[in-house]
Structures are given as structure tokens and as C-alpha cells.
XYZ file of C-alpha atoms in Angstrom:
68
model
C 24.257 4.418 -64.398
C 25.488 5.295 -60.971
C 25.647 2.672 -58.266
C 23.235 4.387 -55.777
C 20.577 4.687 -58.474
C 20.908 1.014 -59.347
C 20.672 0.032 -55.684
C 17.597 2.224 -55.279
C 15.925 0.592 -58.272
C 16.707 -2.921 -57.060
C 15.413 -2.024 -53.607
C 12.191 -0.627 -55.068
C 11.616 -3.757 -57.155
C 12.372 -5.999 -54.175
C 9.954 -4.145 -51.887
C 7.248 -4.251 -54.559
C 7.630 -7.992 -55.009
C 7.625 -8.639 -51.277
C 4.447 -6.610 -50.847
C 2.761 -8.413 -53.731
C 3.749 -11.848 -52.476
C 2.661 -10.986 -48.935
C -0.983 -10.692 -49.993
C -1.153 -14.126 -51.653
C -1.396 -16.149 -48.398
C -3.926 -13.663 -47.024
C -6.428 -13.971 -49.866
C -8.249 -17.048 -48.460
C -8.617 -15.324 -45.079
C -9.909 -12.137 -46.724
C -12.276 -14.163 -48.902
C -13.718 -15.884 -45.851
C -13.881 -12.785 -43.638
C -15.425 -10.488 -46.251
C -17.402 -13.165 -48.142
C -15.556 -12.552 -51.403
C -16.390 -14.520 -54.503
C -13.577 -16.185 -56.466
C -13.783 -13.332 -58.987
C -13.417 -10.717 -56.251
C -10.467 -12.615 -54.792
C -8.830 -12.595 -58.219
C -9.410 -8.861 -58.540
C -7.767 -8.412 -55.152
C -4.696 -10.259 -56.414
C -4.687 -8.387 -59.720
C -4.962 -4.992 -58.044
C -1.251 -4.923 -57.217
C -0.291 -5.526 -60.845
C -2.828 -2.997 -62.087
C -1.517 -0.400 -59.641
C 2.035 -0.962 -60.891
C 0.866 -0.462 -64.472
C -1.126 2.661 -63.636
C 1.840 4.232 -61.851
C 4.550 3.095 -64.286
C 3.097 4.600 -67.438
C 2.799 8.190 -66.121
C 6.117 7.865 -64.283
C 7.798 6.816 -67.528
C 6.289 9.752 -69.367
C 7.452 12.158 -66.674
C 10.905 10.570 -66.778
C 11.073 11.106 -70.526
C 10.184 14.777 -70.195
C 12.333 15.618 -67.188
C 15.173 13.205 -67.815
C 16.785 10.833 -65.382
């Protein structure tokens, strides 16, 4: 694998993790401001992981068809 592609992948993973971890300290404030139940707060946290799954599966299928 070429070096720029590897750097791009590492950068994408890093940005994704930073964005996911940035929402964790905000959940109590969002729960208070929008009167979220504990279940709704958990769904808010899980939404980032669900979005990654929903995007990764079709992206992997497209990558298989078109190639790297």
C-alpha cells in the first residue's frame, strides 16, 4: 500500500475517533437541555457507531466492485 493512502486512512480513523469522543462529555448537557431519558442519551452515543456501520458496509461493497 502506498504511503499517502495509509496516511489518509490513519487520518480518517483519527478524525472519526476524535469526533466520537468529543460527544461523550456533552451528553449530560444535552440530556439536561433537551430532557433526554437515559435510553435516549444512550442512543445519542450509539448513533456515531451505527453511522460508521451504515457507511462502512456499502463503502466496502463499492470498494470490492471498483477496486482500491
